[in-house]
Each structure stands twice: as structure tokens, then as C-alpha cells.
PDB file of C-alpha atoms and ligand atoms in Angstrom:
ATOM      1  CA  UNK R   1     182.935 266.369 192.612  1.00  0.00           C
ATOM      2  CA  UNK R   2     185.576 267.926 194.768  1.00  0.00           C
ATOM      3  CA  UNK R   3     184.445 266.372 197.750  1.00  0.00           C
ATOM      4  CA  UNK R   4     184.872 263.290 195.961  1.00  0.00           C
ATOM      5  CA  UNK R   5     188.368 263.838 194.990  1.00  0.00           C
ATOM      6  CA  UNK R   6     189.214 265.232 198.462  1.00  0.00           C
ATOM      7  CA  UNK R   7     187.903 262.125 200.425  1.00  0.00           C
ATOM      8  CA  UNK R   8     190.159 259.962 198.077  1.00  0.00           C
ATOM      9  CA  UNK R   9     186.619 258.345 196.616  1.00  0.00           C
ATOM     10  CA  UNK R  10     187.647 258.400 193.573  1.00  0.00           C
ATOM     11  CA  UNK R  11     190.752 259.244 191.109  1.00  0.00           C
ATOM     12  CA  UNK R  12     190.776 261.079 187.485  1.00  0.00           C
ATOM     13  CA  UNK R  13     192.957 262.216 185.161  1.00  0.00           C
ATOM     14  CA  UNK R  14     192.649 264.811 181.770  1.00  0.00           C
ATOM     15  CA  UNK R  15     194.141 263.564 178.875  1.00  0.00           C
ATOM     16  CA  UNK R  16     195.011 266.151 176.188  1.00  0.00           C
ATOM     17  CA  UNK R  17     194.905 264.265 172.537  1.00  0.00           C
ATOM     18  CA  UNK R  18     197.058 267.127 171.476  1.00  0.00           C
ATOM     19  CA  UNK R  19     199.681 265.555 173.137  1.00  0.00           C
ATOM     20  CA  UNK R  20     199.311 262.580 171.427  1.00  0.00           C
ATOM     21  CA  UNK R  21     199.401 264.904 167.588  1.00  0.00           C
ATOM     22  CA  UNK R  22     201.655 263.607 164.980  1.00  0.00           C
ATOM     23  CA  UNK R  23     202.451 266.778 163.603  1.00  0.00           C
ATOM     24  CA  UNK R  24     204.150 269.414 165.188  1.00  0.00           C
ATOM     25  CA  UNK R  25     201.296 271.819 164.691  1.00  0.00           C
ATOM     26  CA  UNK R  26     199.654 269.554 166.537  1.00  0.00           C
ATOM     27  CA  UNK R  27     196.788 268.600 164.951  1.00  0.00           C
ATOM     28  CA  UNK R  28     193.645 266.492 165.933  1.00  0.00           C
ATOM     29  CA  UNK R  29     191.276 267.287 163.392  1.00  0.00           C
ATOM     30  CA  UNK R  30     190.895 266.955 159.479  1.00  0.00           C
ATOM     31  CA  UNK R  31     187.881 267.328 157.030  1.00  0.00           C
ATOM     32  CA  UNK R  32     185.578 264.356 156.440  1.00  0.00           C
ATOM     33  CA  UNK R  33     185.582 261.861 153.672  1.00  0.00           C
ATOM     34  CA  UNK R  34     182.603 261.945 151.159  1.00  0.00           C
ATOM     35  CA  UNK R  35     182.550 266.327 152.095  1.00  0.00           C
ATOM     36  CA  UNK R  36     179.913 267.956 154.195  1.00  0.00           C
ATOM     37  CA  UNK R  37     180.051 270.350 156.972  1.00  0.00           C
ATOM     38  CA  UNK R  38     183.181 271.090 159.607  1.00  0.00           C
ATOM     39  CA  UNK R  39     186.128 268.712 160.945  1.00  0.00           C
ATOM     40  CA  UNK R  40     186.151 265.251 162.563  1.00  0.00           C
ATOM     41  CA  UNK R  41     188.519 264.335 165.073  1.00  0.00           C
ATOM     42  CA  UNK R  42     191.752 262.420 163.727  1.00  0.00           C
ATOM     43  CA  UNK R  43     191.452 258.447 164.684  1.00  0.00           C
ATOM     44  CA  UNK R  44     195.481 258.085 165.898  1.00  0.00           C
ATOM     45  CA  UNK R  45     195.846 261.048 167.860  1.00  0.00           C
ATOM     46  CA  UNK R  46     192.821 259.885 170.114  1.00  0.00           C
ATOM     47  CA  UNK R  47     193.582 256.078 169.647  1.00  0.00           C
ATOM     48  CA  UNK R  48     197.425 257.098 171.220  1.00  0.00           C
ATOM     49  CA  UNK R  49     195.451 258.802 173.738  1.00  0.00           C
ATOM     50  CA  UNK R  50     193.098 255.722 174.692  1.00  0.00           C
ATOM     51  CA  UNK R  51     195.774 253.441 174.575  1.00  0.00           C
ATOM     52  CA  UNK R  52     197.702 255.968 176.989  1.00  0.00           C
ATOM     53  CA  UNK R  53     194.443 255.468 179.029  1.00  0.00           C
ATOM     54  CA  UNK R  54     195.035 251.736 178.690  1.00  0.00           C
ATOM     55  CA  UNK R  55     191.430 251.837 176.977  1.00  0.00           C
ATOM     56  CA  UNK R  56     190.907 248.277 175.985  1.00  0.00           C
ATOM     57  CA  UNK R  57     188.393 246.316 177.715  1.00  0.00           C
ATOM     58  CA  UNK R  58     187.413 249.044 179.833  1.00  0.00           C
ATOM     59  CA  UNK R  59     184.039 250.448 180.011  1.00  0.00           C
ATOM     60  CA  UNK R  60     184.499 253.758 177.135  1.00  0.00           C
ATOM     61  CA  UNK R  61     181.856 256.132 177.117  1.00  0.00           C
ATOM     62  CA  UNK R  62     181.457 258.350 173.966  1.00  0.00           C
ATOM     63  CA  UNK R  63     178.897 261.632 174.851  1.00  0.00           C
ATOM     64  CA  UNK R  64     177.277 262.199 171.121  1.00  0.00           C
ATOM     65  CA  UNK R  65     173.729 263.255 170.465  1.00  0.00           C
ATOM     66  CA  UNK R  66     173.461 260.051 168.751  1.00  0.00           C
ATOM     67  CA  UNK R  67     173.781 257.912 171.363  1.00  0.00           C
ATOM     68  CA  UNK R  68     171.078 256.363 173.593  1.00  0.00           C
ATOM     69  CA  UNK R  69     169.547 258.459 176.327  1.00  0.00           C
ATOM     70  CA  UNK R  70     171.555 259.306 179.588  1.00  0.00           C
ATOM     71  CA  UNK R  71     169.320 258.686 183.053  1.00  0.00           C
ATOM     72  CA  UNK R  72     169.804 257.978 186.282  1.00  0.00           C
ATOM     73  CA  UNK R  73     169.630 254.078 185.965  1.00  0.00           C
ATOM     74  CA  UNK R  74     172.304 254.578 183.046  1.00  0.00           C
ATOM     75  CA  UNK R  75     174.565 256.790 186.244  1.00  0.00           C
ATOM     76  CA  UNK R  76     174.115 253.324 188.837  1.00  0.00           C
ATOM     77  CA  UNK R  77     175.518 250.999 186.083  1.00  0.00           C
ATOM     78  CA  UNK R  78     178.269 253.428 185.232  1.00  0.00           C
ATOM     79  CA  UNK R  79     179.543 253.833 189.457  1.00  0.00           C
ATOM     80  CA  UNK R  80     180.058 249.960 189.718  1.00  0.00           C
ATOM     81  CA  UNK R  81     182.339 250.467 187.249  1.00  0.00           C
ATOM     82  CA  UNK R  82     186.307 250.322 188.519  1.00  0.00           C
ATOM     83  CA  UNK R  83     187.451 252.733 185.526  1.00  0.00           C
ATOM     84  CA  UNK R  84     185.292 254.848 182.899  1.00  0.00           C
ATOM     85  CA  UNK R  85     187.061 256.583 180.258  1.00  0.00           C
ATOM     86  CA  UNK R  86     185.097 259.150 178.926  1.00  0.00           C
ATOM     87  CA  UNK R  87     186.279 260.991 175.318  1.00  0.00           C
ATOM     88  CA  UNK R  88     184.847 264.394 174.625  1.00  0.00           C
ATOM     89  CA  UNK R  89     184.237 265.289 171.187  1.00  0.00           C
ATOM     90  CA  UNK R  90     184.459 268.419 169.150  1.00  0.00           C
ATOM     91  CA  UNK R  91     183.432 270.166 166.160  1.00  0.00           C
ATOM     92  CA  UNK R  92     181.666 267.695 164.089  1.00  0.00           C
ATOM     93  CA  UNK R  93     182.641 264.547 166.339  1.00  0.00           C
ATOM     94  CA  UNK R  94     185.142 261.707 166.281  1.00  0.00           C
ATOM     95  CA  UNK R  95     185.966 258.831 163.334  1.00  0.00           C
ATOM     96  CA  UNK R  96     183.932 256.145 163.767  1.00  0.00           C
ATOM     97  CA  UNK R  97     186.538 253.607 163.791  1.00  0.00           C
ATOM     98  CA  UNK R  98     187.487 254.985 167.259  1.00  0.00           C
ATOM     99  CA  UNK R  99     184.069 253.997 167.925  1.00  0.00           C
ATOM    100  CA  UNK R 100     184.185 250.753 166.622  1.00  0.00           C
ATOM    101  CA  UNK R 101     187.630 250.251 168.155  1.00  0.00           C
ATOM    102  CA  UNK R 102     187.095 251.696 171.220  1.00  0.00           C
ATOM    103  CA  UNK R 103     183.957 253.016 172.204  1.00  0.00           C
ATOM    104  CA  UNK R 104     181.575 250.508 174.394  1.00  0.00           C
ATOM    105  CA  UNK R 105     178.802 253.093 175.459  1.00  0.00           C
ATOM    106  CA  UNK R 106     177.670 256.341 172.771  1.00  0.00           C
ATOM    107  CA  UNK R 107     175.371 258.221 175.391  1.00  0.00           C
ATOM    108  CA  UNK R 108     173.280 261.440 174.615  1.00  0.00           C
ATOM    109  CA  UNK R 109     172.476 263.859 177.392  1.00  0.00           C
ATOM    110  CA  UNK R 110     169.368 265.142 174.920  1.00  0.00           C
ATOM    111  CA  UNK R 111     167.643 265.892 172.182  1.00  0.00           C
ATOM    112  CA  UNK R 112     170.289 269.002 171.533  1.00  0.00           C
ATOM    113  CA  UNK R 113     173.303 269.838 170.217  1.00  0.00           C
ATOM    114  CA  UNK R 114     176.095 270.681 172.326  1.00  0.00           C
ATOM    115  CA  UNK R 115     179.661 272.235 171.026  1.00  0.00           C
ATOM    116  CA  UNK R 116     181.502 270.275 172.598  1.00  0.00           C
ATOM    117  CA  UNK R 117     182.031 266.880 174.863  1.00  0.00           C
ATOM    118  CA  UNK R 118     183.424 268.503 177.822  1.00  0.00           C
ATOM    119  CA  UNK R 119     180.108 269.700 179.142  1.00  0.00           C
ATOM    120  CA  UNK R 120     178.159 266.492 178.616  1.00  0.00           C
ATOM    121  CA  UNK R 121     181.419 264.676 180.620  1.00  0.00           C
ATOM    122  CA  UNK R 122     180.907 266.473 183.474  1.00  0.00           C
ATOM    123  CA  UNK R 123     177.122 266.269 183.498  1.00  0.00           C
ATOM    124  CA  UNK R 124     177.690 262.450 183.545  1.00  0.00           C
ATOM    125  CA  UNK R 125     180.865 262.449 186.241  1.00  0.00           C
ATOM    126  CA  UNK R 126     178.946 264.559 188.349  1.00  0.00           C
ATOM    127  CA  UNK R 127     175.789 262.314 188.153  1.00  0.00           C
ATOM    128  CA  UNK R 128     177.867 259.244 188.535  1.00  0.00           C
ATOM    129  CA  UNK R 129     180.619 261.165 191.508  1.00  0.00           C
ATOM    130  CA  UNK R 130     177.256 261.607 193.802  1.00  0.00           C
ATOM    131  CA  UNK R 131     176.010 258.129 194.135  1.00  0.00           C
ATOM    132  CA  UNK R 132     179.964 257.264 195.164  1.00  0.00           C
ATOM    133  CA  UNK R 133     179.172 255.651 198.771  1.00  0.00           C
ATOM    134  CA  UNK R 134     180.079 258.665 200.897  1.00  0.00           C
ATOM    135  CA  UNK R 135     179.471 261.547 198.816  1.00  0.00           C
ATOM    136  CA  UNK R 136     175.971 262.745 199.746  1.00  0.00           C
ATOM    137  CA  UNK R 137     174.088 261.264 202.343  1.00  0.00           C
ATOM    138  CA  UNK R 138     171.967 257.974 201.339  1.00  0.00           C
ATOM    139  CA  UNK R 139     168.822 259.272 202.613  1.00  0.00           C
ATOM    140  CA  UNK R 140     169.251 262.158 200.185  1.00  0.00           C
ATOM    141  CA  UNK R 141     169.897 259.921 197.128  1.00  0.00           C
ATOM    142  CA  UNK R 142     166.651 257.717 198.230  1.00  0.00           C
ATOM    143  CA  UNK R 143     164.115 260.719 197.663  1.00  0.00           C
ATOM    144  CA  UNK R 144     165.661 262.013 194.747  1.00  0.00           C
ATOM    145  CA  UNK R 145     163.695 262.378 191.426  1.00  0.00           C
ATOM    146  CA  UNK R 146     163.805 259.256 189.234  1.00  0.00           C
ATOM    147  CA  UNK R 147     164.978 257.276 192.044  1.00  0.00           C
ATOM    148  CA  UNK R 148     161.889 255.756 192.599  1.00  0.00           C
ATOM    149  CA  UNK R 149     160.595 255.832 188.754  1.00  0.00           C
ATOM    150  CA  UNK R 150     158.800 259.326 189.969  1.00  0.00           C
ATOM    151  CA  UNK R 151     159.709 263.252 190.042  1.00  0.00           C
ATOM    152  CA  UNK R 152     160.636 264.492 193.596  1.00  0.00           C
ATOM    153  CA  UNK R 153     158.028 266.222 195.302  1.00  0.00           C
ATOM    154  CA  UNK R 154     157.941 270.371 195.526  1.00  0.00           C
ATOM    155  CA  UNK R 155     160.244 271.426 198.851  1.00  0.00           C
ATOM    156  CA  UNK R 156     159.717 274.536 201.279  1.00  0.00           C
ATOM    157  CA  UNK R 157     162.071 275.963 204.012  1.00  0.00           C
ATOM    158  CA  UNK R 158     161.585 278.752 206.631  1.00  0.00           C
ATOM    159  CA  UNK R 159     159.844 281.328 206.748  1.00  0.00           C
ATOM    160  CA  UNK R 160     156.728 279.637 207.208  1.00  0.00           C
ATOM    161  CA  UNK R 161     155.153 282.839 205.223  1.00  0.00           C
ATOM    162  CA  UNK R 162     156.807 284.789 202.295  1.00  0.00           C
ATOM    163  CA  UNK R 163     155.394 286.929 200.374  1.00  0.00           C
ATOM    164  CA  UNK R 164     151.901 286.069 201.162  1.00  0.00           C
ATOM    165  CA  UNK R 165     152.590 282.309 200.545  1.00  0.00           C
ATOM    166  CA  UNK R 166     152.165 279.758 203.225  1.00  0.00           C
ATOM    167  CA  UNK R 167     153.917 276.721 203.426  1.00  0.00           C
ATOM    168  CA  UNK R 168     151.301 273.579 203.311  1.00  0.00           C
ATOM    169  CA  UNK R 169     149.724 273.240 206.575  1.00  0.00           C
ATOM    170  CA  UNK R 170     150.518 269.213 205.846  1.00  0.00           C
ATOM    171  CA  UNK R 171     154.214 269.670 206.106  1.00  0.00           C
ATOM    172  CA  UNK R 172     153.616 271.578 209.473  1.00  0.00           C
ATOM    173  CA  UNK R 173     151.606 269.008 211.331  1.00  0.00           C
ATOM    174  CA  UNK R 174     154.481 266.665 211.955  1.00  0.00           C
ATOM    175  CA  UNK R 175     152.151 263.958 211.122  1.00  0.00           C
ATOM    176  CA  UNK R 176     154.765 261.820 209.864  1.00  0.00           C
ATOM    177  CA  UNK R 177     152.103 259.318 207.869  1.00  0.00           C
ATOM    178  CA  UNK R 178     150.266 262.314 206.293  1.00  0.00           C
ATOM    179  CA  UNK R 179     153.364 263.924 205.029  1.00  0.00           C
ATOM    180  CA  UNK R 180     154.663 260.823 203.130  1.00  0.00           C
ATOM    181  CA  UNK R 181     150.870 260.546 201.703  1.00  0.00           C
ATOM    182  CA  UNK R 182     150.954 263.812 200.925  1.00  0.00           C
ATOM    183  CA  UNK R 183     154.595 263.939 199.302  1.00  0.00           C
ATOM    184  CA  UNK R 184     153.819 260.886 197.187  1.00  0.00           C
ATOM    185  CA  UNK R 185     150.687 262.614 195.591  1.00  0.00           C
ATOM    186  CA  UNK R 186     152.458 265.327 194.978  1.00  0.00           C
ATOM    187  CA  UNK R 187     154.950 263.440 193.387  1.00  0.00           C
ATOM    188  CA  UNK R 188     152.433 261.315 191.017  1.00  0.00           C
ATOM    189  CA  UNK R 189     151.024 265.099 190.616  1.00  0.00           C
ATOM    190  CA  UNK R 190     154.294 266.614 188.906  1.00  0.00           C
ATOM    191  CA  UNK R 191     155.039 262.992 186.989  1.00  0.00           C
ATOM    192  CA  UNK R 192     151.636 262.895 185.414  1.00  0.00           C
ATOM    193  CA  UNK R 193     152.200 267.085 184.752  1.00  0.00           C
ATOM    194  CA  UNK R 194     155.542 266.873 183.008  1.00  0.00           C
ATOM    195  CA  UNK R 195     156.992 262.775 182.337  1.00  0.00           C
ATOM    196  CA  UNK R 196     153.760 261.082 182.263  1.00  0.00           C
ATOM    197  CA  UNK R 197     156.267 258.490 179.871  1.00  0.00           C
ATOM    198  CA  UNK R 198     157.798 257.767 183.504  1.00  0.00           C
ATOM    199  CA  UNK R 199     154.792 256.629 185.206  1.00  0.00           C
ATOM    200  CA  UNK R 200     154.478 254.020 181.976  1.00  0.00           C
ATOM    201  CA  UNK R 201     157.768 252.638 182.378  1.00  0.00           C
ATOM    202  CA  UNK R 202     157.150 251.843 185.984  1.00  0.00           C
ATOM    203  CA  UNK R 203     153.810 250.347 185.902  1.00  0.00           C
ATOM    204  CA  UNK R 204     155.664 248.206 182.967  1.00  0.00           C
ATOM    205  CA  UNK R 205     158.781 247.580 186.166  1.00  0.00           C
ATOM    206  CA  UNK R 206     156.115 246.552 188.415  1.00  0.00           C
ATOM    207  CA  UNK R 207     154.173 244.230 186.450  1.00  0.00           C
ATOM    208  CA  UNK R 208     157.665 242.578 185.004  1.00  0.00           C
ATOM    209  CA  UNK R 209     159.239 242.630 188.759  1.00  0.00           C
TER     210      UNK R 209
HETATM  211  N1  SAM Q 301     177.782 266.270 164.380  1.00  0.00           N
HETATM  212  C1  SAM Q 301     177.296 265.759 165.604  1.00  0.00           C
HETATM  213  C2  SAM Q 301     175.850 265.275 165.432  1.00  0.00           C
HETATM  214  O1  SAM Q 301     175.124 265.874 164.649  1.00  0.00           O
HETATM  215  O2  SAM Q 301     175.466 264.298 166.116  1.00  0.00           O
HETATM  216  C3  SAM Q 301     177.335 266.820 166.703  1.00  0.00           C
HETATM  217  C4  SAM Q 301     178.722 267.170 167.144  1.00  0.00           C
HETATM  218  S1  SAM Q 301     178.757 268.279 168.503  1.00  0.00           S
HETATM  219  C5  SAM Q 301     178.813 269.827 167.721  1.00  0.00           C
HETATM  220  C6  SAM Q 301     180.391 268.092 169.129  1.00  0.00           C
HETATM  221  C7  SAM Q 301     180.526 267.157 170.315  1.00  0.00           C
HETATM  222  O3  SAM Q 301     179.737 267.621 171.399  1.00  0.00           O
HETATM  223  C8  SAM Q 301     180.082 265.724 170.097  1.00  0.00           C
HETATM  224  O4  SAM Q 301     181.070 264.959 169.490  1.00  0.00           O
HETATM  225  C9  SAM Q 301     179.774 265.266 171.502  1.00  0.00           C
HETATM  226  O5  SAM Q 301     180.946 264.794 172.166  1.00  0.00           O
HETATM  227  C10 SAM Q 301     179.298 266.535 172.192  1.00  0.00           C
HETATM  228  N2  SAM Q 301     177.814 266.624 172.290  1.00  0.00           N
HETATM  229  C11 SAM Q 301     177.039 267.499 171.656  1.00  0.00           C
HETATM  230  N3  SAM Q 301     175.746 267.342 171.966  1.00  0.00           N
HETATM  231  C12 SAM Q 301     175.689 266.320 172.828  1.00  0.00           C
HETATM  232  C13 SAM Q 301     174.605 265.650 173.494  1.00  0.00           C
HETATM  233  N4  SAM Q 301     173.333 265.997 173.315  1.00  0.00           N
HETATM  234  N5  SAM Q 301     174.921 264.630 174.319  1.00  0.00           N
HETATM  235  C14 SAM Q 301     176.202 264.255 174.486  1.00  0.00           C
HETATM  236  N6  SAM Q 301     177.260 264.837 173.879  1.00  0.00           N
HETATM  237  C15 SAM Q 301     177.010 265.850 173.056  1.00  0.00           C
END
């Protein structure tokens, strides 16, 4: 992400809704209507905020466990975006007229509960900051996992021998063909082990493209 910032690929800014408090306790949070567990975050100190953010019509991505599922095609619509303003929740979450007034994406990282939004920002600028043109090299991106619908294949470095464990003898022929055979089975392999959903979705990709 730094490297990002430092080649001037991209611009951010924090925004504290605490600044935006009415009170001079300054707070952002109150208990919900109708009872139940913990706070909610107040609708007009984060409304000041998004407006502050110039909000409207932008793309506005919520993080919530409630939202649909966040994956790498999700990360390529988000970097043609010009502007993403991301709001990170707390304790119980936000009022759901910020979502209705503001929000244009709710996007879960998982099937877990997180304590906060701050994390699950970062997860998604970082995933989004590394397919910035110039960040990491293409090739890199290319055989990534889900990038092609499939998980990336397993990797080696020197030694050649460690611990009693030899590196393929595939990957040392320099048979260029072989090794992309090779690397593609292996990459079915670990699909079929641990996503086998994945290879569904892009037999259903191939048939519809
Ligand atoms: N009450 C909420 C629920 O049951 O859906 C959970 C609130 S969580 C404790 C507080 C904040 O953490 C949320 O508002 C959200 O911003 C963030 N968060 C937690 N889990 C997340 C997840 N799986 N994906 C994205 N954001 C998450």
C-alpha cells in the first residue's frame, strides 16, 4: 500500500466521525431502537462525515458480515473506480438509513465476525491498491490464485533439497511446456482439494462466454 502512496498511484484520506460529533463528549454511538444487544453508530455524525467526503454518487462501500461476498472479481470492479469511500463500522454496526442514504456496496470479507471495520478496509484497499497499474508486476497478478477461476499452484525456491525434501524434478528440467502442464494440474489438484465451488463457476464462465 505504501508503495502505492509513494509512487503517487493513488491518494487517501482518514476521516474521524468523531469530528463530525454533535456533542461535546463527542459521541457517535447510541443504543438501538426496539432493544437488543450493544450500540449502533449515530446516522448524523457519519452522514457529516460522508458529506465531508462529498459521498453522493460515489461508489460507498459498507464492510458488514451481511453483505455479499468480497473476491477478487469484486477488487477489479472496485480499481476502475476514480474514488471509493469506504466506512468502517463498530460495535454493533451503523443505522441503516446511512445505508439507504449512502451506502452503494455492503461487502462481507466472510462468514465471521469481525470487531470492527477497520480491518476488513484494509483487507479490501490492499486487494484493490495491488492491481493499481504499477504496483506489482503484471506477470505476477496473471498467475495469482482466482485470477484464472483456479487456486495458484504450490511454489519452491532454493535449496533444491531441505530437509530431505526435493523440489519436483519437473520444475528443474527447464522444459518450459512441461512445467506449465504440470503447474496447471497442480492447480486443478488444490481447486478440486479445497474450492471445488470454483471449478463450477468457471465451467458455468466458459459455457456462458
Ligand atoms: N452486528 C453485526 C452483525 O451481526 O452483522 C456485526 C457488527 S461487527 C461486531 C462491527 C463491524 O465490524 C461491522 O459494522 C463491520 O464494519 C465490521 N465487520 C465485522 N465482520 C465483518 C466481515 N465479516 N466483513 C466485513 N466487515 C465486518
Amino acid at each position: 500500500m505504501a508503495k502505492a502512496v509513494d509512487k503517487g498511484l493513488v491518494r487517501y484520506k482518514v476521516i474521524d466521525i468523531r469530528d463530525f460529533a454533535l456533542d461535546r463528549h463527542r459521541t457517535c454511538d447510541d443504543a438501538p431502537y426496539g432493544g437488543g444487544p450493544g450500540m449502533i453508530l449515530k446516522p448524523e455524525p457519519l452522514a457529516a462525515a460522508l458529506d465531508a467526503a462529498s459521498a453522493c454518487g460515489k461508489r460507498v462501500v459498507y464492510p458488514t458480515p451481511s453483505g455479499r461476498l468480497f473476491n477478487a472479481a469484486y477488487a477489479e470492479e472496485l480499481v476502475k473506480q476514480d474514488e471509493v469511500v469506504l466506512i468502517c463500522g463498530r460495535y454493533e454496526g451503523i443505522d441503516q438509513r446511512i445505508i439507504d442514504l449512502y451506502v452503494t456496496d455492503e461487502v462481507s470479507l466472510g462468514d465471521y465476525v469481525l470487531s470492527s471495520g477497520e480491518l476488513a478496509s484494509l483487507v479490501i484497499v490492499d486487494t484493490v491498491y495491488r492491481l493499481l497499474d504499477g504496483v506489482i508486476r503484471k506477470e505476477s497478478l496473471e498467475e495469482e490464485s482466482f485470477t484464472q477461476g483456479l487456486l495458484e499452484y504450490p511454489q519452491y525456491t532454493r535449496p533444491e533439497i531441505f530437509r530431505g525434501m526435493k523440489v519436483p524434478e519437473i520444475l528443474l528440467s527447464g522444459h518450459h511446456a512441461h512445467i506449465e502442464r504440470w503447474k496447471r494440474e497442480k492447480s486443478l489438484e488444490k481447486t478440486r482439494r479445497f474450492r471445488p465451488e470454483l471449478l463450477g463457476e468457471r465451467n458455468e464462465e466458459q459455457k456462458e462466454g
